[in-house]
PDB file of C-alpha atoms in Angstrom:
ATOM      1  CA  UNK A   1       7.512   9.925  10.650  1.00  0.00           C
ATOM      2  CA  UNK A   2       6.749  12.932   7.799  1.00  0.00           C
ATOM      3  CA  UNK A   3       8.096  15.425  10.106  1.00  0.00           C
ATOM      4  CA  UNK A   4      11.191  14.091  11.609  1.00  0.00           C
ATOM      5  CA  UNK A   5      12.286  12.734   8.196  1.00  0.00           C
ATOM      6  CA  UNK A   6      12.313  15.767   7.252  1.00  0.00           C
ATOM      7  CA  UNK A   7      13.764  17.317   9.939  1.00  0.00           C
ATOM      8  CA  UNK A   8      16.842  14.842   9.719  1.00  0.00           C
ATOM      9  CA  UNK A   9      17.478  15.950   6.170  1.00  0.00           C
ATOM     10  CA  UNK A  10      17.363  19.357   6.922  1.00  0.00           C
ATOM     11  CA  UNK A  11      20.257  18.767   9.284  1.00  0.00           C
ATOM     12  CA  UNK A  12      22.052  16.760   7.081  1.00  0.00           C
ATOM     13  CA  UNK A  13      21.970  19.488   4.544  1.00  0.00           C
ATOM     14  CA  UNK A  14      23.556  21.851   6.735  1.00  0.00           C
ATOM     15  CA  UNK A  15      26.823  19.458   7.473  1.00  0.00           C
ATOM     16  CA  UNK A  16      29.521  20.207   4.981  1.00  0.00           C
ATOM     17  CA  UNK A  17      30.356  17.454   2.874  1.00  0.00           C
ATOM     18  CA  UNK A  18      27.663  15.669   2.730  1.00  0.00           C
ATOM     19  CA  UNK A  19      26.566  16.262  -0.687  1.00  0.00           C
ATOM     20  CA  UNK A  20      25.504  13.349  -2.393  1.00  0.00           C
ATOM     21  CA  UNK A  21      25.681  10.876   0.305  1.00  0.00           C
ATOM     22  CA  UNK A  22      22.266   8.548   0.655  1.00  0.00           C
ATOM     23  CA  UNK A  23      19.568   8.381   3.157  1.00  0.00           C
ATOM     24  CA  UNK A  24      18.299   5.011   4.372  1.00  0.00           C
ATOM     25  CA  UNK A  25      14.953   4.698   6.533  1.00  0.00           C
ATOM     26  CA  UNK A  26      14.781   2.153   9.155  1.00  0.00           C
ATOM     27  CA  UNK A  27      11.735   0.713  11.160  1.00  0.00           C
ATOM     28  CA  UNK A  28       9.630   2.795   8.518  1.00  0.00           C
ATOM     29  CA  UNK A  29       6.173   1.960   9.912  1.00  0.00           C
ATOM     30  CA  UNK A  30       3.677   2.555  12.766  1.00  0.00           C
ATOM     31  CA  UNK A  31       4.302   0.247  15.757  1.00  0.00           C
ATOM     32  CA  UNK A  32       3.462   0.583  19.495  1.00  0.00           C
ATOM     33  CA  UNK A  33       5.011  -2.602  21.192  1.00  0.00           C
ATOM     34  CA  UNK A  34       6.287  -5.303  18.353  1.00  0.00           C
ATOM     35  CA  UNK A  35       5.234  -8.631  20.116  1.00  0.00           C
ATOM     36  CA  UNK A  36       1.911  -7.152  21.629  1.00  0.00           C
ATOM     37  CA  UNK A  37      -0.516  -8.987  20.503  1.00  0.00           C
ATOM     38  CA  UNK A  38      -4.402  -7.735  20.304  1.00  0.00           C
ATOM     39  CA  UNK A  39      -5.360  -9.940  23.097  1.00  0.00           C
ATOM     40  CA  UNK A  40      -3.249  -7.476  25.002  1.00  0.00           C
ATOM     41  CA  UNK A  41      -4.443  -4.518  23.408  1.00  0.00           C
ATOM     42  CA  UNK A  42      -6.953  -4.718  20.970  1.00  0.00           C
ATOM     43  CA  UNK A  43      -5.903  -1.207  19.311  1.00  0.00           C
ATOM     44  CA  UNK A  44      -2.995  -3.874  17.174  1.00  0.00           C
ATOM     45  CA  UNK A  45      -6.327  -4.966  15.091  1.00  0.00           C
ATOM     46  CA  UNK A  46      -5.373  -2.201  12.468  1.00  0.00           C
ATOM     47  CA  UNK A  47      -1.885  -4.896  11.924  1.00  0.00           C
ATOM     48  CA  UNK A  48      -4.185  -7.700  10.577  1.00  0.00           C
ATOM     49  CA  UNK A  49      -6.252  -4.933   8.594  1.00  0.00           C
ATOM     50  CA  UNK A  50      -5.928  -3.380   5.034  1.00  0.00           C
ATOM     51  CA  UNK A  51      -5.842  -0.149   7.027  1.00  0.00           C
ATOM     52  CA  UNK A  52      -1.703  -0.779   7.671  1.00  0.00           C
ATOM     53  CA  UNK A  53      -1.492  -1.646   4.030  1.00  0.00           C
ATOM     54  CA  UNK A  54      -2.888   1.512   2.823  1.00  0.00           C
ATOM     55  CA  UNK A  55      -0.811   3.578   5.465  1.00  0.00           C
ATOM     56  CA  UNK A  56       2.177   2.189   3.970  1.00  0.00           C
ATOM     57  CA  UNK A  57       1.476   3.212   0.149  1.00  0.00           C
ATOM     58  CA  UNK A  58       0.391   6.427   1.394  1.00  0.00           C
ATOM     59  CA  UNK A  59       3.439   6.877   3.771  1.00  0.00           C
ATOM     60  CA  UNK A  60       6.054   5.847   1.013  1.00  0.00           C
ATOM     61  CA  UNK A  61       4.678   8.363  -1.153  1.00  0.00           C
ATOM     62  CA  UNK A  62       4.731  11.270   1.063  1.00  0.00           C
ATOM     63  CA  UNK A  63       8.171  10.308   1.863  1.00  0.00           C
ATOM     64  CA  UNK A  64       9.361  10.138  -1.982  1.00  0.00           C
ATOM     65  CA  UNK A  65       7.815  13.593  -2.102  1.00  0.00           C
ATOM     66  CA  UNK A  66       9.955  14.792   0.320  1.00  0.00           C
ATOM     67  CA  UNK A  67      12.894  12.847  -1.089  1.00  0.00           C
ATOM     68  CA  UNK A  68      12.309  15.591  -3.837  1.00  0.00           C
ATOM     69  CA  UNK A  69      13.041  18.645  -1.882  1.00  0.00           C
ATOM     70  CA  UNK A  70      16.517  17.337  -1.265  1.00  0.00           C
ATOM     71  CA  UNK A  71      17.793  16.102  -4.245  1.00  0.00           C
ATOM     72  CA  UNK A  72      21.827  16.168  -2.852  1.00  0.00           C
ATOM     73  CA  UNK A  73      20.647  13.533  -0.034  1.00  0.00           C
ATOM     74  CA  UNK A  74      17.933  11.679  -1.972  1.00  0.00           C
ATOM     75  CA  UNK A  75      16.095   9.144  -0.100  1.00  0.00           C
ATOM     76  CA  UNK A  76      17.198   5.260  -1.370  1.00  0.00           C
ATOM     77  CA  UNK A  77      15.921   2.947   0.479  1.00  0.00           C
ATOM     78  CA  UNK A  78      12.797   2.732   2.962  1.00  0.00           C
ATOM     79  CA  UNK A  79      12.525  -0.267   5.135  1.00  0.00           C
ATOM     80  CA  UNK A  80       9.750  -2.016   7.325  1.00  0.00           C
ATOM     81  CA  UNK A  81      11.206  -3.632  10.260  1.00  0.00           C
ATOM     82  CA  UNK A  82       8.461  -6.767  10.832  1.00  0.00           C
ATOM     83  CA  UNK A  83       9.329 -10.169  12.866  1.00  0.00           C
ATOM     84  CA  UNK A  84       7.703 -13.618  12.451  1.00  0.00           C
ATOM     85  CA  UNK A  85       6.448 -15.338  15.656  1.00  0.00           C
ATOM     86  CA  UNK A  86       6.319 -19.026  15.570  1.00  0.00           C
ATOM     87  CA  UNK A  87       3.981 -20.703  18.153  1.00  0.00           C
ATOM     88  CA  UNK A  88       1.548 -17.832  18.125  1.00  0.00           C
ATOM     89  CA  UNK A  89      -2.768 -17.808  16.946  1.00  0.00           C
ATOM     90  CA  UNK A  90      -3.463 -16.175  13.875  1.00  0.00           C
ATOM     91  CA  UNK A  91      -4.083 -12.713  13.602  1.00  0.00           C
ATOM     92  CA  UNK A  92      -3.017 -11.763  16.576  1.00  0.00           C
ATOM     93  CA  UNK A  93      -1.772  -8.183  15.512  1.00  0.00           C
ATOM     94  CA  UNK A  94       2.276  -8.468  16.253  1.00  0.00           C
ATOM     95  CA  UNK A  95       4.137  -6.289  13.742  1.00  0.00           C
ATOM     96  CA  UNK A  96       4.548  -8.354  10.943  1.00  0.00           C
ATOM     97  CA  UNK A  97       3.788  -9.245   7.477  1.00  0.00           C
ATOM     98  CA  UNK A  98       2.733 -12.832   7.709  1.00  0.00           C
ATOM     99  CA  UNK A  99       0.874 -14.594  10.712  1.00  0.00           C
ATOM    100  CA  UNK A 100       0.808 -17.849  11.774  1.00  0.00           C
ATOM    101  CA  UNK A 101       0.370 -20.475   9.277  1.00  0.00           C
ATOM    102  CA  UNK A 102       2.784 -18.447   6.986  1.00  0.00           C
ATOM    103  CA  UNK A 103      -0.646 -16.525   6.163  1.00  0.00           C
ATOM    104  CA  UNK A 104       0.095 -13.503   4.351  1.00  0.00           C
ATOM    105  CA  UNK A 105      -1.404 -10.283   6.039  1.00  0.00           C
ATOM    106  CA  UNK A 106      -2.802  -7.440   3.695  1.00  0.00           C
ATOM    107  CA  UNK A 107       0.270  -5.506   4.328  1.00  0.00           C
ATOM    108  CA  UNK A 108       1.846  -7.911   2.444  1.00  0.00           C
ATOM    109  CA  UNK A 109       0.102  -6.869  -0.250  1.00  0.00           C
ATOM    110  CA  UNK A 110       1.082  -3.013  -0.114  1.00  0.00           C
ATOM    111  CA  UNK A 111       4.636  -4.763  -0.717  1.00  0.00           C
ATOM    112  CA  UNK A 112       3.628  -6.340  -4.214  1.00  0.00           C
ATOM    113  CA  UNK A 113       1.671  -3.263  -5.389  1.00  0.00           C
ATOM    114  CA  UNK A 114       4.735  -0.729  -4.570  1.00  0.00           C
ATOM    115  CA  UNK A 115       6.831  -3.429  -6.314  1.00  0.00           C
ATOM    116  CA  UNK A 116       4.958  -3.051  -9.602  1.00  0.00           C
ATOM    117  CA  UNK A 117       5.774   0.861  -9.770  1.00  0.00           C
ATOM    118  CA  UNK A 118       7.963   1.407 -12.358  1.00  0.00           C
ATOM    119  CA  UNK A 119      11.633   3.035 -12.254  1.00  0.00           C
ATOM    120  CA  UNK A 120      10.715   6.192 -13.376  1.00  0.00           C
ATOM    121  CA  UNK A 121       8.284   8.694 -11.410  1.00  0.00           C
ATOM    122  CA  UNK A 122       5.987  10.470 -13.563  1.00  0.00           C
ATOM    123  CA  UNK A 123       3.577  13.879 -13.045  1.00  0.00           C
ATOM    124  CA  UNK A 124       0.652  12.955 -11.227  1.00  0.00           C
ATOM    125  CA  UNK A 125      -2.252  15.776 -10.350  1.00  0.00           C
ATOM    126  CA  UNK A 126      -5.294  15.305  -7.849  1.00  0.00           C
ATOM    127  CA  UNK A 127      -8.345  17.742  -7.639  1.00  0.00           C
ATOM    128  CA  UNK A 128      -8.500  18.219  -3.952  1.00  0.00           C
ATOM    129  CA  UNK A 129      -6.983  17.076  -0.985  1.00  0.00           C
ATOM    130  CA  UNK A 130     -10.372  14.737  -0.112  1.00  0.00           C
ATOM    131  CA  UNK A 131      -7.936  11.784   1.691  1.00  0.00           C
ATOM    132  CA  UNK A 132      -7.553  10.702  -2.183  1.00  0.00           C
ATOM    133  CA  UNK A 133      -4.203  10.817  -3.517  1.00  0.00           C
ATOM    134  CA  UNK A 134      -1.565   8.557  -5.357  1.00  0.00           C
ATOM    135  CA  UNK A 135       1.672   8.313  -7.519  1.00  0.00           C
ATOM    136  CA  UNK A 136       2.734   7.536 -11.132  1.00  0.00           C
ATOM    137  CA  UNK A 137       5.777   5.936 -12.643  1.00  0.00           C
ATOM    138  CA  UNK A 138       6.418   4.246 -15.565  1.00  0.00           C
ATOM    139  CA  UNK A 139       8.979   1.716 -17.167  1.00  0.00           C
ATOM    140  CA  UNK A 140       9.259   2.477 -21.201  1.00  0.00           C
ATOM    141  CA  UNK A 141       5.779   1.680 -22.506  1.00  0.00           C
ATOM    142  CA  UNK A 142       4.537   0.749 -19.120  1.00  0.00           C
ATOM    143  CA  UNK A 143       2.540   2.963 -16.813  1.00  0.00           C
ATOM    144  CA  UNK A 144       1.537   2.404 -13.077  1.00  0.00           C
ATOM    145  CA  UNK A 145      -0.345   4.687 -11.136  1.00  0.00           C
ATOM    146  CA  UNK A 146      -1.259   4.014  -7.709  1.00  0.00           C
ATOM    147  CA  UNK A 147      -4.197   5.818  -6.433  1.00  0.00           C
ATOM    148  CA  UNK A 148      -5.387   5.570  -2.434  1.00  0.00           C
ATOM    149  CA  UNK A 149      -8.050   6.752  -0.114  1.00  0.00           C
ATOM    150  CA  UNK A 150      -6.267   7.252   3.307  1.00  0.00           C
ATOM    151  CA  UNK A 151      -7.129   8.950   6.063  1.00  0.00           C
ATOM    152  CA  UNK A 152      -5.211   8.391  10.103  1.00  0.00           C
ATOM    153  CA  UNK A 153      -8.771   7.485  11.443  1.00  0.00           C
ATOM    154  CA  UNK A 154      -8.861   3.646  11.662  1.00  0.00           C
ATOM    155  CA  UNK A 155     -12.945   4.213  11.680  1.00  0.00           C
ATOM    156  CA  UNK A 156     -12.996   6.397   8.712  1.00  0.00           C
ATOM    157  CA  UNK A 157     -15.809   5.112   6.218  1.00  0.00           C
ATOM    158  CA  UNK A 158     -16.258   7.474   3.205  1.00  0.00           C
ATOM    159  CA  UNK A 159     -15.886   5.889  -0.225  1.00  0.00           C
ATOM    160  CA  UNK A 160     -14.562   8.570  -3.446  1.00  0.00           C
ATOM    161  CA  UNK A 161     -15.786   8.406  -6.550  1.00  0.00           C
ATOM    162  CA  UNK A 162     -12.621   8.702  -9.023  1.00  0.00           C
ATOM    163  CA  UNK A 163     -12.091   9.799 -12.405  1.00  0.00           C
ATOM    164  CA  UNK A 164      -8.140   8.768 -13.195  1.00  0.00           C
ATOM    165  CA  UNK A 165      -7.355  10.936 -16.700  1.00  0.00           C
ATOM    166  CA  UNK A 166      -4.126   9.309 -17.946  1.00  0.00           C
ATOM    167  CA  UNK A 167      -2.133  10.739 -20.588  1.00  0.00           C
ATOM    168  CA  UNK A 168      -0.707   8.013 -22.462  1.00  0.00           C
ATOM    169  CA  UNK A 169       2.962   7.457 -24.542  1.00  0.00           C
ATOM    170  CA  UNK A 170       1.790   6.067 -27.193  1.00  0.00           C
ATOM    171  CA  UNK A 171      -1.379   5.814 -29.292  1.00  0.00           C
ATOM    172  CA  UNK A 172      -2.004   1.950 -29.324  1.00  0.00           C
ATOM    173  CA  UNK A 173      -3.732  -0.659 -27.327  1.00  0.00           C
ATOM    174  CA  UNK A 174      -3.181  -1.432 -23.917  1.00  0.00           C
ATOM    175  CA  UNK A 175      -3.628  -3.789 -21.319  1.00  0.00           C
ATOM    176  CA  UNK A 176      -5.068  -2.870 -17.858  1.00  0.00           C
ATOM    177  CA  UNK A 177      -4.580  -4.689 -15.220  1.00  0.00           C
ATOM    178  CA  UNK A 178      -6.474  -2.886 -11.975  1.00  0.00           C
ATOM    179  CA  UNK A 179      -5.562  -4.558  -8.780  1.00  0.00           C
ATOM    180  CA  UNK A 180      -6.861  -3.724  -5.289  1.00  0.00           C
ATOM    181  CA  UNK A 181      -6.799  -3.740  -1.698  1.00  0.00           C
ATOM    182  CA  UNK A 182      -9.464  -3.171   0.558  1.00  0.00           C
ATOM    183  CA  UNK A 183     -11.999  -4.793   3.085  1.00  0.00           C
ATOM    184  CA  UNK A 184     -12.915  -7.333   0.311  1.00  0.00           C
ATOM    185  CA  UNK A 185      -9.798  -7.620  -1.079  1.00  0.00           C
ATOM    186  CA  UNK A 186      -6.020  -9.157  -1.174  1.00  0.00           C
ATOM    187  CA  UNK A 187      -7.153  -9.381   2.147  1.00  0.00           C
ATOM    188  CA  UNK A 188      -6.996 -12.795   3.821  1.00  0.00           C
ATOM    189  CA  UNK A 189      -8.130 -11.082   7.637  1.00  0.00           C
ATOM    190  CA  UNK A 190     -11.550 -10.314   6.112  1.00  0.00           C
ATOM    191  CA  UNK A 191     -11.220 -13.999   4.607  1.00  0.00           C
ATOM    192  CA  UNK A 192     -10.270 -15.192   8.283  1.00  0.00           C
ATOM    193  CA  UNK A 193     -13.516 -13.225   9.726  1.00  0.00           C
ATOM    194  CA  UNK A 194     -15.982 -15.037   7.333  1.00  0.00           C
ATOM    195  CA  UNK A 195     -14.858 -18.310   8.699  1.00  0.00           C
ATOM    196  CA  UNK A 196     -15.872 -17.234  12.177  1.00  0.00           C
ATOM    197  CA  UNK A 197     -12.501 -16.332  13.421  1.00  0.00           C
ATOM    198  CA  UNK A 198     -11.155 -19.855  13.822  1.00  0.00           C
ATOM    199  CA  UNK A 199      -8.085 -20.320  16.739  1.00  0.00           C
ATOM    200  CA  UNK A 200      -6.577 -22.690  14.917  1.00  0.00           C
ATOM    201  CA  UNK A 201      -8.026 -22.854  10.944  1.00  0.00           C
ATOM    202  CA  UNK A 202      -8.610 -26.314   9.930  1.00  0.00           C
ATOM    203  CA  UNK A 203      -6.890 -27.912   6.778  1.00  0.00           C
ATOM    204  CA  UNK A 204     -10.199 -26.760   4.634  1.00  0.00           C
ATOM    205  CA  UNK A 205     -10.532 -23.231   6.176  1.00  0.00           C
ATOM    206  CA  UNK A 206      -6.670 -22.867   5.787  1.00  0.00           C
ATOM    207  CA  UNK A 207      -7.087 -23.495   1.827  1.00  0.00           C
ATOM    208  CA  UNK A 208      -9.834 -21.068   2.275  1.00  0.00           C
ATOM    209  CA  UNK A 209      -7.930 -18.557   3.282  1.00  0.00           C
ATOM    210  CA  UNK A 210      -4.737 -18.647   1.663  1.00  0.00           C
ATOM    211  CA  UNK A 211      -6.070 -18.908  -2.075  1.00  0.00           C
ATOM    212  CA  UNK A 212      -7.429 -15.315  -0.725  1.00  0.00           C
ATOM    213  CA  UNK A 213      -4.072 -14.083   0.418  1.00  0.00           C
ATOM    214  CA  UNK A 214      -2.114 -12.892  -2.138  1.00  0.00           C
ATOM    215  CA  UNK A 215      -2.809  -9.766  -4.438  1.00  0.00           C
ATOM    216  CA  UNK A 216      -6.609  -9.830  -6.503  1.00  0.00           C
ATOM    217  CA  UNK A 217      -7.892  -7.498  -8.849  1.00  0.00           C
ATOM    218  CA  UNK A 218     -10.797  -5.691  -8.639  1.00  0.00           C
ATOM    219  CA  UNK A 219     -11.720  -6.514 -12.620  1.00  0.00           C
ATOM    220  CA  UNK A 220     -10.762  -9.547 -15.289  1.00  0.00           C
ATOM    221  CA  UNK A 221      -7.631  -7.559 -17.106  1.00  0.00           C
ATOM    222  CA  UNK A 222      -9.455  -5.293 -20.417  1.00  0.00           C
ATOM    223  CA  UNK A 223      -8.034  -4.176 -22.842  1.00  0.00           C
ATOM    224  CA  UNK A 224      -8.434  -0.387 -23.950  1.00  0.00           C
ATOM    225  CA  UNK A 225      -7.982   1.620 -26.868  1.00  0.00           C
ATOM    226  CA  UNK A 226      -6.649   5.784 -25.870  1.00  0.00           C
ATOM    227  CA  UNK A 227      -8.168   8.410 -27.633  1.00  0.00           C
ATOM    228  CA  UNK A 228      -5.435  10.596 -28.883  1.00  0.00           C
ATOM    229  CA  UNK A 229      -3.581   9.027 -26.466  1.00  0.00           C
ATOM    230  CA  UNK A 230      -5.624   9.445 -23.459  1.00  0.00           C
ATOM    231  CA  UNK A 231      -8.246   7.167 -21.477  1.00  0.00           C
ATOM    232  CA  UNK A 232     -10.343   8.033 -18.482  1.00  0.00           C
ATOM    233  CA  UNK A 233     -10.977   5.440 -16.048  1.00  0.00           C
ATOM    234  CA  UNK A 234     -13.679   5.791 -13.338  1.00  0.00           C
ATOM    235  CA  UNK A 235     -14.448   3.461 -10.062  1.00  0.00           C
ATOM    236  CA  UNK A 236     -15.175   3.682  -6.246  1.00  0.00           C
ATOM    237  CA  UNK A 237     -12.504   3.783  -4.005  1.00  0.00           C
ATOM    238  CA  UNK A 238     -13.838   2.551  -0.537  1.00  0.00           C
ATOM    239  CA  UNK A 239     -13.029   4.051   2.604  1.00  0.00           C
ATOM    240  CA  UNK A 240      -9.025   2.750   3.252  1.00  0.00           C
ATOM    241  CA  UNK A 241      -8.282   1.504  -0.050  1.00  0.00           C
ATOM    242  CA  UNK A 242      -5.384   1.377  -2.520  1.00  0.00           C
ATOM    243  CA  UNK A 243      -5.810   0.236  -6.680  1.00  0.00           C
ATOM    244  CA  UNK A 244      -2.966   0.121  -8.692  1.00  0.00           C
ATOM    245  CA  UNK A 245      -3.526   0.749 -12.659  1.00  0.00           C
ATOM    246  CA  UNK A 246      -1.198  -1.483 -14.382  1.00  0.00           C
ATOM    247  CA  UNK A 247      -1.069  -0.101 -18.378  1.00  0.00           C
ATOM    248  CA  UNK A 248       1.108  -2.348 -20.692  1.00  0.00           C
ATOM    249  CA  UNK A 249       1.923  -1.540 -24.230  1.00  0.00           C
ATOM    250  CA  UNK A 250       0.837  -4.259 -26.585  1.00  0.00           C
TER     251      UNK A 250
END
């Protein structure tokens, strides 16, 4: 997707005239066959997984990074294509955001978190290219910054230690808000699993899961005071994970 992205916007920046006109991604997301389900091919597990959530933050950031390097065709607007099949099991890996029982997949998720980015992207450094890597934005007072350990290999298993330096706007208290995705959670698959992979969840087991569907934090919301207008935050990111660091003003 990287590559012929920006191979399309190199061509467009050859035709005369085209200064200034928009780009607009379609079907932005990995798909082989959009109805097959795993029973077909059990490869589509990574659909149901928060492996295709983190792909996505990780994809839309590389692609706003490219969206820099052509600044007369910017990039605005990057869209999933995903269906909804009625009649089907749960989980059965078709490429969408919700499965059946209007169950809310992880990917889901990676919608809400690149939601919360603010409008305005701000500088963000990483140490290394160790499959860590994120963005920042910010909206006035308010500061996001989106932080993921990625890598292609749907078995990949190493968990980063990460020390997120943040230089703040303003000297006062804040509020941080550190939501997550991962194996354990926003993820209502993993949920699904613990139950014993029921066909067809029962009205209990359906509670279950959905009150585990939607977008969790890894920590109660803190609040924390900068130090001449800096704070250092440290946690474990897990192998395929993404944590957004909400900071509000207050």
């Amino acid at each position: 997707i990287l590559k012929r992205t920006m191979e399309i916007l190199q061509d467009i920046s050859k035709v005369p005239g085209t200064k200034g006109v928009p780009v607009y991604i379609t079907e932005c997301d990995i798909d082989i066959g959009v109805r097959t389900s795993l029973y077909e091919n059990p490869v589509m597990v990574y659909r149901n997984t928060e492996y295709y959530a983190v792909f996505q933050c990780a994809l839309i950031k590389e692609l706003l990074d490219i969206s820099r390097e052509f600044p007369s065709n910017p990039i605005e607007g990057i869209m999933m294509d995903s269906f909804f099949f009625p009649g089907r099991r749960v989980f059965e890996g078709q490429r969408t955001i919700l499965t059946a029982g209007d169950i809310e997949k992880p990917v889901f998720n990676a919608l809400r978190i690149l939601g919360k980015l603010g409008t305005e992207r701000v500088e963000f450094n990483s140490s290394g290219k160790n499959n860590v890597d994120g963005i920042a934005a910010r909206s006035g007072d308010t500061l996001q910054v989106m932080i993921y350990n990625y890598n292609p290999d749907i078995n990949y298993r190493d968990t980063k230690m990460v020390d997120v330096t943040i230089n703040l706007p303003a000297s006062k208290s804040y509020l941080l808000t550190h939501y997550r995705i991962d194996k354990d959670h926003s993820n209502s698959y993993s949920v699904w699993k613990s139950l014993g992979k029921p066909v067809v969840p029962d009205e209990e087991q359906m509670k279950v899961i959905k009150a585990r569907q939607g977008l969790e934090t890894l920590e109660s919301p803190r609040i924390i005071n900068p130090k001449n207008n800096q704070i250092t935050i440290s946690f474990e990111l897990p192998p395929l994970s993404v944590s957004l660091l909400s900071l509000i003003h207050i």
